XYZ file of C-alpha atoms in Angstrom:
670
model
C -1.141 -76.648 27.361
C 2.249 -77.424 25.819
C 4.715 -79.673 27.631
C 7.739 -77.647 28.789
C 11.235 -78.837 28.022
C 12.707 -80.603 31.106
C 15.161 -78.506 33.086
C 17.459 -81.480 33.718
C 17.629 -82.189 29.978
C 19.365 -78.910 29.170
C 22.834 -79.679 27.820
C 25.681 -77.792 29.495
C 25.065 -74.196 30.643
C 26.076 -75.104 34.203
C 26.331 -71.502 35.422
C 22.878 -70.648 34.063
C 21.233 -73.649 35.670
C 23.051 -73.058 38.966
C 21.990 -69.401 39.141
C 18.346 -70.325 38.517
C 18.415 -73.105 41.099
C 19.967 -70.848 43.743
C 17.110 -68.402 43.279
C 14.644 -71.265 43.568
C 16.277 -72.189 46.891
C 16.460 -68.578 48.124
C 14.323 -66.024 46.238
C 15.963 -63.321 48.402
C 19.040 -63.647 46.164
C 17.256 -61.248 43.845
C 16.790 -62.894 40.473
C 18.994 -63.577 37.467
C 20.009 -61.634 34.370
C 21.045 -64.007 31.578
C 23.225 -62.473 28.867
C 24.128 -64.373 25.734
C 23.957 -64.840 22.015
C 20.875 -66.226 20.330
C 20.222 -69.949 20.477
C 21.858 -70.687 23.833
C 18.956 -72.121 25.850
C 18.278 -68.924 27.800
C 14.504 -68.957 27.441
C 14.224 -72.738 27.535
C 16.023 -73.045 30.877
C 13.961 -70.267 32.462
C 10.644 -71.707 31.312
C 11.673 -75.164 32.508
C 12.473 -73.900 36.012
C 8.827 -73.258 36.913
C 8.061 -76.994 36.790
C 10.641 -77.590 39.540
C 9.293 -75.063 42.024
C 7.231 -76.424 44.937
C 3.484 -75.815 44.912
C 2.203 -72.717 46.711
C -0.786 -72.500 49.049
C -3.186 -69.674 48.182
C -6.423 -68.224 49.533
C -9.262 -69.615 47.379
C -10.672 -66.981 45.048
C -7.964 -64.385 45.765
C -6.683 -62.860 42.530
C -3.450 -61.819 44.273
C -2.315 -65.265 45.481
C -2.353 -64.408 49.184
C -0.724 -66.920 51.531
C -3.513 -68.388 53.708
C -1.107 -68.598 56.676
C -0.165 -64.895 56.410
C -2.714 -63.096 54.208
C -1.919 -59.585 53.044
C -3.822 -57.139 55.259
C -4.088 -54.644 52.354
C -5.080 -57.124 49.650
C -7.697 -55.544 47.340
C -9.659 -58.818 47.486
C -9.380 -58.976 51.303
C -9.553 -58.957 54.157
C -8.824 -62.683 54.436
C -9.019 -64.703 57.597
C -6.021 -66.975 58.260
C -6.830 -70.588 57.559
C -6.383 -73.466 55.175
C -5.909 -72.713 51.523
C -5.669 -74.596 48.279
C -2.399 -75.605 46.605
C -1.543 -74.761 43.019
C 1.660 -74.956 40.923
C 4.000 -71.978 41.021
C 3.370 -69.700 38.063
C 5.772 -68.378 35.497
C 4.438 -65.133 34.040
C 6.016 -63.663 30.894
C 6.174 -59.914 30.369
C 6.100 -59.112 26.633
C 8.452 -56.381 25.453
C 5.547 -54.442 23.958
C 3.313 -54.600 27.052
C 1.582 -51.445 28.249
C 1.927 -49.995 31.734
C -1.659 -51.055 32.539
C -0.869 -54.627 31.504
C 2.098 -54.697 33.877
C 0.710 -53.064 37.022
C -3.031 -53.397 36.440
C -5.772 -51.016 35.389
C -7.934 -48.797 37.561
C -11.398 -47.821 36.265
C -11.070 -44.036 36.545
C -14.641 -43.415 35.362
C -16.149 -45.488 38.211
C -13.653 -44.081 40.702
C -14.729 -40.494 39.898
C -18.454 -41.107 39.536
C -19.058 -43.801 42.180
C -16.014 -43.711 44.413
C -15.430 -47.425 43.676
C -11.895 -48.819 43.354
C -12.555 -51.216 40.485
C -9.149 -52.765 39.821
C -8.116 -55.298 37.193
C -4.859 -56.990 38.283
C -1.842 -56.943 35.985
C 1.130 -59.212 35.448
C 2.780 -58.148 38.711
C -0.184 -59.606 40.598
C -0.149 -62.796 38.528
C 3.560 -63.305 39.252
C 3.250 -62.950 43.048
C 4.987 -65.924 44.713
C 6.137 -67.209 41.299
C 8.489 -66.253 38.469
C 8.295 -63.093 36.381
C 10.221 -63.651 33.168
C 11.216 -60.811 30.829
C 12.694 -61.979 27.550
C 14.871 -59.315 25.876
C 14.695 -57.153 28.998
C 17.131 -54.690 27.416
C 14.461 -53.824 24.827
C 11.819 -53.053 27.455
C 10.900 -49.374 27.699
C 12.623 -47.579 30.542
C 9.461 -46.640 32.435
C 8.306 -50.281 32.452
C 11.696 -51.443 33.708
C 11.509 -48.867 36.487
C 8.061 -50.085 37.578
C 9.178 -53.681 37.386
C 12.314 -53.233 39.441
C 10.620 -50.998 42.010
C 8.087 -53.761 42.632
C 10.895 -56.312 42.876
C 12.713 -54.155 45.436
C 9.667 -53.270 47.589
C 7.717 -56.513 47.293
C 4.571 -54.572 46.416
C 2.971 -52.845 43.450
C 1.248 -49.469 43.635
C -1.235 -48.153 41.089
C -2.033 -44.478 41.518
C -4.245 -42.388 39.271
C -5.282 -38.856 40.204
C -5.372 -39.493 43.944
C -6.930 -42.950 43.705
C -4.502 -45.713 44.668
C -4.402 -49.492 44.988
C -1.629 -51.521 46.575
C -1.038 -55.266 46.521
C 1.814 -57.616 47.400
C 4.108 -58.593 44.523
C 7.057 -60.777 45.461
C 8.494 -62.817 42.636
C 11.638 -64.333 41.231
C 12.743 -61.881 38.536
C 14.527 -63.401 35.567
C 15.588 -61.409 32.524
C 17.317 -62.556 29.361
C 19.050 -60.417 26.779
C 21.298 -60.547 23.742
C 24.037 -57.906 24.241
C 24.128 -57.388 20.471
C 20.736 -55.678 20.803
C 21.932 -53.138 23.384
C 22.735 -52.947 27.081
C 20.713 -52.229 30.197
C 21.445 -49.042 32.099
C 24.110 -49.661 34.785
C 21.783 -48.648 37.628
C 19.267 -51.264 36.467
C 21.873 -53.986 36.151
C 22.520 -53.650 39.867
C 18.911 -54.608 40.677
C 19.436 -58.137 39.377
C 20.950 -60.349 42.039
C 23.035 -62.551 39.757
C 24.194 -62.413 36.164
C 25.302 -65.221 33.872
C 27.059 -65.105 30.508
C 26.050 -67.966 28.214
C 27.486 -69.052 24.883
C 27.008 -71.974 22.539
C 29.427 -74.846 23.024
C 32.166 -75.278 20.422
C 32.544 -78.970 21.279
C 31.141 -81.101 18.422
C 29.984 -83.892 20.759
C 28.000 -81.496 22.924
C 26.461 -79.794 19.913
C 25.443 -83.204 18.558
C 23.734 -83.958 21.864
C 21.889 -80.619 21.748
C 20.488 -81.423 18.306
C 19.636 -85.024 19.249
C 17.673 -83.954 22.319
C 15.926 -81.112 20.516
C 14.733 -83.409 17.768
C 13.570 -86.022 20.266
C 11.573 -83.406 22.161
C 9.991 -82.000 19.001
C 8.923 -85.485 17.869
C 7.200 -86.401 21.161
C 7.194 -83.697 23.890
C 5.120 -85.709 26.379
C 7.117 -88.899 25.962
C 10.371 -86.963 26.137
C 9.308 -85.325 29.406
C 8.308 -88.713 30.818
C 11.803 -90.074 30.203
C 13.219 -87.252 32.314
C 10.575 -87.394 35.053
C 12.818 -89.110 37.614
C 15.600 -86.553 37.199
C 13.072 -83.710 37.462
C 11.603 -85.186 40.656
C 15.057 -85.556 42.214
C 15.925 -81.909 41.597
C 12.508 -80.811 42.866
C 13.072 -82.721 46.108
C 16.559 -81.279 46.414
C 15.166 -77.737 46.146
C 12.655 -78.482 48.918
C 15.405 -79.935 51.125
C 17.674 -76.936 50.499
C 14.879 -74.518 51.393
C 14.330 -76.337 54.673
C 18.071 -76.330 55.434
C 18.619 -72.684 54.488
C 17.702 -71.121 57.887
C 20.281 -73.385 59.566
C 23.212 -72.373 57.348
C 25.878 -70.392 59.223
C 27.703 -67.534 57.529
C 30.808 -67.063 59.676
C 32.834 -63.912 60.240
C 35.625 -65.259 58.060
C 33.311 -65.659 55.076
C 31.807 -62.224 55.690
C 35.287 -60.664 55.676
C 36.067 -62.397 52.394
C 32.817 -61.088 50.910
C 33.493 -57.526 52.064
C 37.117 -57.641 50.886
C 36.114 -58.970 47.461
C 33.493 -56.267 46.917
C 35.996 -53.604 47.977
C 38.725 -55.030 45.726
C 36.488 -54.849 42.659
C 35.256 -51.337 43.584
C 31.548 -52.088 43.396
C 29.248 -49.235 44.378
C 26.974 -49.446 47.397
C 26.296 -52.396 49.680
C 23.857 -54.420 47.577
C 26.686 -56.556 46.175
C 27.825 -57.578 49.671
C 24.293 -58.560 50.667
C 23.651 -60.502 47.454
C 26.977 -62.326 47.779
C 26.145 -63.308 51.362
C 22.714 -64.639 50.357
C 24.148 -66.465 47.347
C 26.926 -68.115 49.352
C 24.357 -69.244 51.930
C 22.117 -70.664 49.194
C 25.116 -72.489 47.686
C 25.840 -74.162 51.019
C 22.182 -75.171 51.429
C 22.088 -76.523 47.871
C 25.123 -78.681 48.687
C 23.474 -79.911 51.891
C 25.882 -78.136 54.260
C 25.265 -75.856 57.220
C 28.551 -73.926 56.913
C 29.530 -71.516 54.152
C 32.882 -72.420 52.613
C 35.509 -70.355 50.815
C 34.494 -72.005 47.547
C 30.905 -70.836 48.128
C 32.175 -67.278 48.490
C 34.214 -67.589 45.289
C 31.267 -68.964 43.318
C 28.997 -66.255 44.724
C 31.447 -63.567 43.562
C 31.527 -64.983 40.023
C 27.731 -64.794 39.864
C 27.023 -61.565 41.767
C 29.847 -59.169 40.820
C 30.527 -59.181 37.038
C 27.695 -56.757 36.248
C 28.439 -54.542 39.249
C 32.130 -53.778 38.887
C 33.062 -50.367 37.554
C 33.701 -50.477 33.819
C 33.467 -48.378 30.692
C 30.222 -48.650 28.695
C 31.860 -50.710 25.931
C 33.682 -53.109 28.264
C 32.196 -56.593 28.615
C 31.192 -57.690 32.110
C 33.479 -60.147 33.830
C 35.872 -60.673 36.719
C 39.625 -61.120 36.859
C 39.677 -64.548 38.493
C 43.364 -64.285 39.446
C 42.605 -61.098 41.356
C 39.590 -62.796 42.947
C 41.704 -65.743 44.120
C 44.393 -63.441 45.522
C 41.785 -61.481 47.507
C 40.162 -64.608 48.907
C 43.563 -66.044 49.819
C 44.603 -62.841 51.570
C 41.477 -62.872 53.755
C 41.259 -66.609 54.329
C 43.021 -66.706 57.691
C 40.029 -66.095 59.944
C 39.128 -69.771 60.018
C 35.340 -69.433 59.869
C 35.139 -69.726 56.101
C 36.667 -73.203 55.921
C 38.892 -74.489 53.190
C 36.719 -75.701 50.358
C 33.883 -77.589 51.998
C 35.107 -80.926 50.653
C 34.937 -82.569 54.096
C 31.145 -82.380 54.123
C 30.577 -84.036 50.737
C 31.543 -84.490 47.532
C 28.384 -83.818 45.650
C 27.863 -86.534 43.073
C 25.535 -84.336 41.057
C 28.035 -81.829 39.806
C 31.011 -79.598 40.551
C 32.113 -79.409 44.170
C 31.888 -76.609 46.679
C 28.113 -76.293 46.677
C 27.802 -75.389 43.031
C 26.601 -78.808 41.905
C 24.172 -79.306 39.054
C 21.612 -82.025 38.348
C 22.913 -84.600 35.875
C 22.309 -83.808 32.239
C 24.705 -85.807 30.118
C 24.124 -89.327 31.429
C 20.336 -89.372 31.351
C 17.894 -89.735 28.476
C 17.944 -87.323 25.608
C 16.952 -83.708 25.872
C 17.898 -80.387 24.413
C 20.017 -77.590 25.635
C 16.978 -75.586 24.839
C 18.258 -74.369 21.602
C 18.467 -76.374 18.488
C 19.542 -73.216 16.707
C 23.060 -71.992 17.268
C 24.567 -68.716 16.109
C 25.920 -68.655 12.665
C 29.642 -68.514 12.243
C 30.902 -65.051 12.744
C 27.879 -63.746 14.673
C 28.920 -61.198 17.237
C 32.566 -61.423 16.260
C 34.767 -58.610 15.165
C 34.800 -58.050 11.417
C 37.923 -58.717 9.454
C 39.528 -56.009 7.372
C 37.640 -56.189 4.114
C 39.125 -56.195 0.691
C 42.810 -55.685 1.270
C 42.979 -53.552 -1.807
C 45.641 -51.272 -3.159
C 46.863 -48.691 -0.690
C 44.976 -50.118 2.280
C 46.483 -49.287 5.654
C 46.145 -51.082 8.976
C 43.364 -49.907 11.264
C 44.343 -47.012 13.554
C 43.374 -47.068 17.206
C 40.823 -44.539 18.403
C 42.027 -41.649 20.494
C 40.664 -41.098 23.987
C 36.894 -40.383 23.861
C 35.545 -37.143 25.276
C 32.201 -35.796 26.478
C 29.921 -34.244 23.889
C 26.691 -32.327 24.204
C 23.486 -33.572 22.689
C 22.767 -33.387 18.974
C 19.002 -33.475 18.622
C 16.569 -33.811 15.749
C 14.420 -30.683 15.433
C 10.651 -30.780 15.773
C 8.405 -33.056 17.815
C 8.474 -36.804 17.196
C 6.519 -39.918 18.182
C 9.364 -42.407 18.473
C 10.400 -44.885 21.134
C 11.206 -43.540 24.581
C 14.765 -42.279 24.921
C 16.765 -39.234 25.898
C 17.655 -37.341 22.755
C 14.929 -35.377 20.923
C 11.581 -33.903 21.929
C 8.612 -36.226 21.414
C 5.001 -36.931 22.324
C 5.237 -39.724 24.894
C 3.199 -41.513 27.545
C 5.538 -40.190 30.213
C 6.816 -36.661 30.632
C 5.426 -33.232 31.378
C 1.738 -32.647 30.646
C 1.227 -30.214 27.777
C -2.517 -30.469 27.087
C -5.548 -32.729 26.813
C -7.499 -34.561 24.116
C -10.324 -37.051 23.787
C -8.974 -40.596 24.355
C -8.440 -42.776 21.316
C -9.090 -46.258 22.693
C -8.549 -47.027 26.392
C -7.897 -44.107 28.729
C -4.381 -44.360 30.177
C -3.482 -40.905 31.545
C -6.426 -38.877 32.839
C -6.299 -35.092 32.599
C -8.446 -34.376 35.657
C -8.962 -30.621 35.175
C -10.008 -31.039 31.542
C -12.354 -33.911 32.464
C -14.068 -31.862 35.194
C -14.289 -28.895 32.840
C -15.968 -31.052 30.182
C -18.459 -32.587 32.647
C -19.351 -29.442 34.627
C -21.797 -27.780 32.166
C -23.980 -30.920 32.043
C -24.543 -31.579 35.752
C -28.054 -30.090 35.933
C -29.179 -31.833 32.743
C -27.893 -35.119 34.135
C -29.934 -34.689 37.297
C -27.077 -34.300 39.731
C -28.446 -34.136 43.270
C -25.561 -35.193 45.530
C -21.953 -34.166 46.055
C -20.586 -36.584 43.438
C -19.748 -35.430 39.915
C -21.819 -37.140 37.208
C -19.199 -38.197 34.646
C -19.923 -39.789 31.287
C -17.515 -41.483 28.935
C -17.555 -38.501 26.572
C -16.306 -36.244 29.369
C -13.023 -38.096 29.892
C -9.891 -36.388 28.622
C -6.521 -37.984 27.958
C -3.459 -36.026 29.045
C -0.982 -35.296 26.262
C 2.612 -35.358 27.405
C 5.982 -34.376 26.067
C 9.170 -36.241 26.838
C 12.217 -37.465 24.957
C 12.656 -40.080 22.246
C 15.549 -42.169 21.023
C 16.642 -41.638 17.438
C 18.521 -43.530 14.765
C 22.007 -42.031 14.624
C 23.518 -43.127 11.312
C 27.257 -42.562 11.006
C 28.652 -42.173 7.476
C 32.436 -42.405 7.852
C 35.020 -41.570 5.187
C 37.749 -44.250 5.320
C 39.525 -43.241 2.117
C 43.167 -42.401 1.518
C 42.616 -38.693 2.163
C 41.673 -39.625 5.740
C 44.397 -42.217 6.162
C 46.972 -40.090 7.976
C 47.303 -42.168 11.150
C 47.024 -39.282 13.624
C 43.985 -37.871 11.844
C 42.165 -41.198 11.626
C 42.860 -41.804 15.303
C 41.244 -38.463 16.129
C 38.298 -39.227 13.824
C 37.686 -42.583 15.494
C 37.927 -40.922 18.905
C 35.276 -38.397 17.865
C 32.930 -41.080 16.518
C 33.499 -43.177 19.644
C 32.562 -40.160 21.759
C 29.330 -39.749 19.807
C 28.661 -43.483 20.213
C 29.021 -43.088 23.974
C 26.484 -40.295 23.818
C 24.124 -42.512 21.776
C 24.533 -45.302 24.343
C 23.483 -42.973 27.150
C 20.519 -41.604 25.188
C 19.084 -45.022 24.195
C 19.489 -44.530 20.445
C 19.777 -47.019 17.664
C 22.976 -46.633 15.664
C 24.191 -47.646 12.226
C 27.536 -47.358 10.464
C 28.184 -46.826 6.746
C 31.780 -46.539 5.522
C 33.116 -45.619 2.096
C 36.544 -45.974 0.470
C 38.097 -47.332 -2.702
C 35.312 -47.693 -5.241
C 32.264 -48.417 -3.078
C 30.457 -47.996 0.235
C 29.361 -50.697 2.627
C 27.024 -51.018 5.588
C 29.518 -51.920 8.294
C 26.696 -52.198 10.833
C 22.957 -52.191 10.045
C 20.839 -50.119 12.459
C 20.924 -51.747 15.862
C 20.564 -50.952 19.555
C 24.005 -52.452 20.203
C 26.346 -49.496 20.469
C 29.011 -51.989 21.546
C 28.862 -53.615 18.118
C 29.314 -50.235 16.423
C 32.374 -49.518 18.569
C 33.856 -52.903 17.635
C 33.330 -52.262 13.898
C 34.887 -48.829 14.229
C 37.965 -50.212 15.972
C 38.820 -52.523 13.063
C 37.980 -50.069 10.264
C 40.783 -50.035 7.656
C 41.534 -47.037 5.453
C 42.900 -46.344 1.976
C 41.906 -45.785 -1.631
C 39.786 -43.192 -3.362
C 36.872 -41.224 -1.861
C 33.490 -42.364 -3.248
C 31.510 -39.786 -1.254
C 28.405 -40.122 -3.430
C 28.358 -43.888 -2.933
C 28.532 -43.405 0.831
C 25.643 -40.942 0.848
C 23.498 -43.070 -1.455
C 24.092 -46.169 0.663
C 23.132 -44.190 3.798
C 19.986 -42.957 2.042
C 19.019 -46.548 1.226
C 19.614 -47.622 4.848
C 17.281 -44.848 6.033
C 14.638 -45.825 3.472
C 14.572 -49.431 4.647
C 14.653 -48.474 8.325
C 11.760 -46.062 7.772
C 9.635 -48.995 6.597
C 10.597 -51.053 9.663
C 10.252 -48.307 12.250
C 8.457 -45.290 10.751
C 8.160 -43.439 14.079
C 11.916 -43.342 14.756
C 13.505 -40.202 13.329
C 17.072 -40.165 12.036
C 20.138 -38.024 12.590
C 22.853 -38.503 9.947
C 26.427 -37.764 11.071
C 28.813 -37.577 8.097
C 32.473 -37.768 9.110
C 34.645 -36.599 6.195
C 36.997 -33.945 4.872
C 34.522 -33.323 2.048
C 36.692 -34.579 -0.813
C 35.117 -36.659 -3.577
C 37.236 -38.605 -6.086
C 36.832 -41.550 -8.418
C 34.407 -42.031 -11.281
C 32.944 -39.397 -13.608
C 32.004 -36.037 -12.024
C 32.402 -37.247 -8.425
C 31.777 -33.827 -6.856
C 28.556 -33.153 -8.775
C 27.295 -36.650 -8.060
C 27.995 -36.218 -4.328
C 26.078 -32.940 -4.287
C 23.062 -34.523 -5.958
C 23.139 -37.350 -3.440
C 23.287 -34.850 -0.575
C 20.222 -33.016 -1.858
C 18.162 -36.196 -1.373
C 18.588 -35.797 2.399
C 17.709 -32.101 2.271
C 14.575 -32.783 0.208
C 13.344 -35.296 2.810
C 14.146 -33.060 5.775
C 16.619 -35.489 7.351
C 18.578 -33.824 10.162
C 22.311 -33.990 9.486
C 25.664 -32.893 10.829
C 28.984 -32.961 8.946
C 32.061 -33.461 11.119
C 34.799 -31.657 9.163
C 38.029 -33.660 9.360
C 40.068 -31.418 7.046
C 43.417 -30.406 8.517
C 46.494 -28.468 7.504
C 47.250 -24.794 6.877
C 45.291 -24.672 3.605
C 41.634 -25.688 3.893
C 39.221 -25.980 0.987
C 36.011 -25.839 3.034
C 34.526 -28.789 1.161
C 32.855 -30.229 4.262
C 31.014 -26.969 4.827
C 29.748 -27.029 1.232
C 28.559 -30.603 1.739
C 26.693 -29.567 4.895
C 24.948 -26.850 2.906
C 23.786 -29.356 0.292
C 22.566 -31.690 3.054
C 20.619 -28.891 4.708
C 22.592 -29.450 7.885
C 25.529 -27.880 9.646
C 29.277 -28.464 9.775
C 31.471 -28.691 12.850
C 35.199 -29.324 13.141
C 36.715 -32.031 15.305
C 37.800 -29.388 17.813
C 34.330 -27.853 17.934
C 32.842 -31.280 18.664
C 34.240 -31.214 22.181
C 32.168 -30.291 25.231
C 31.264 -26.587 25.398
C 32.404 -25.936 21.828
C 29.353 -27.764 20.558
C 26.890 -25.654 22.548
C 25.727 -23.645 19.565
C 25.549 -26.608 17.223
C 22.063 -27.793 18.165
C 20.637 -24.318 17.725
C 22.298 -24.133 14.322
C 20.825 -27.502 13.272
C 17.376 -26.399 14.416
C 17.665 -22.997 12.746
C 18.603 -24.531 9.388
C 15.751 -27.044 9.611
C 13.147 -24.421 10.545
């Protein structure tokens, strides 16, 4: 077993470490979502936390980690009699992004359940994580149905496995920690709310701190066991502090003044529902216990707001989470007169281990050497906004996008097999049942009627004598289901001089932004190819981060000739490469142009030949016609014909005007 990196050796990242420690003190806080760029110690800090948690007492032989003092009455391995148990370290269970539903919740042997009436159950990761940590790296890439199961278990404290009327239930209470890189896409807003706290992390720009990160990482890699030994005293001190804070927690008083500040803060930031108020109250109480106090202070409330509210406030999909701290301070000051919340808690301590007010951290900079958990830091420019490229002749400053509007769905015709999403029809594991087939591999979704129908003719030959149905493996039938998939929406945007009229480009960007919003809601991957001057470029390779596409669009300059063929050929190459990486994900190409083609020999003929490549491969496409003025050449419509797609004007792209567009796309592709 590998030696984990010491938690107290992580350099910096005070908010991340504090949020994890508060959940260790009070698991009722509800877990942590850690957002940040790559190489910022997210995974390292989470994995290191498990070594600090106190040991748990379990019933010997119970696969579901029942507490011997209060065993679960419905435990599948029970019933257990209350008594002495055995102690073991708290577990940290990792949920892989590609895990199956059976791996998460457990598997029920349907064949034995039907034939013998036996509930043969193999526990999943939710059972393993009971009374420990469940860690989901890249939680934003987890399939929606798995996230739903995960968060339902976190909310109810139990996991239910139900298959065709046969059900198993077991306790599943765990500290839920998720990490994500926002560049790879966001979580749905309703799922964000299920995480108690959220933390934004970034790599330090201080050279001295970065040097210390590298020094500690190298020391750990050279001798993990020796490195951990050098930090053993610091680890033990934090472990003891967690135990002391847990014991103090029931004695902490949350006064009416602090409660009024919590309620006023949640109201001021317009958070939905009451979960934010409850999480803030639990977090403020945990902060006081962590600082060794029995009274919640105003500073505890402020720190709780900074951890519990950023991901809950109302915001547009492309807005980054965060709080206006000036507004927060004004709200707390306005409701600070009740007296119960105290001033700042400084009379009870200062805490020598870190910042005051209950948010202290274990020492990390004065001890031995250890790593911030990430020797690798983002390369320069990662995640930043692109600069205007090639300030060539005739280039104009980037125009701002007009106000986005609601669009209706553009879907890819046919039936796909791609990743779960909300755009086009697909064969999926979840959705409405459309038929049955013999299982290929393990049975996951039983089609009961088809299974009974297959087994029924053989009952006499199999010697059936009782009421039970004699079922063999060959009788089992897998349900086939139809749901929705996410697609790759590749935008090919004309940024040439013919599009450079400021009002027109503003409208074009508003239309593309509206389609990006739609892609965000439908869980698509997006890519952005632009063309102007003498060439085309991939402004954004295919990604799940719609935010990144919106940022690239905002800074898109215009000017120069119109190399339409180059834009189409570059888009075709992007699709070819992406098809090798993700062959099941189907593409929808959205070309935003007025249809003009200039520059080079025979630009129009070359553009038409490039367009026919898409038609020959059956790629679904839509041309957004940006031509304006009293005299229109209809070039965008001709381009759509060569692509085998359909054309729609900017005005037709809005709301109800687009209603017939999907039917037109499907009719042309049929």
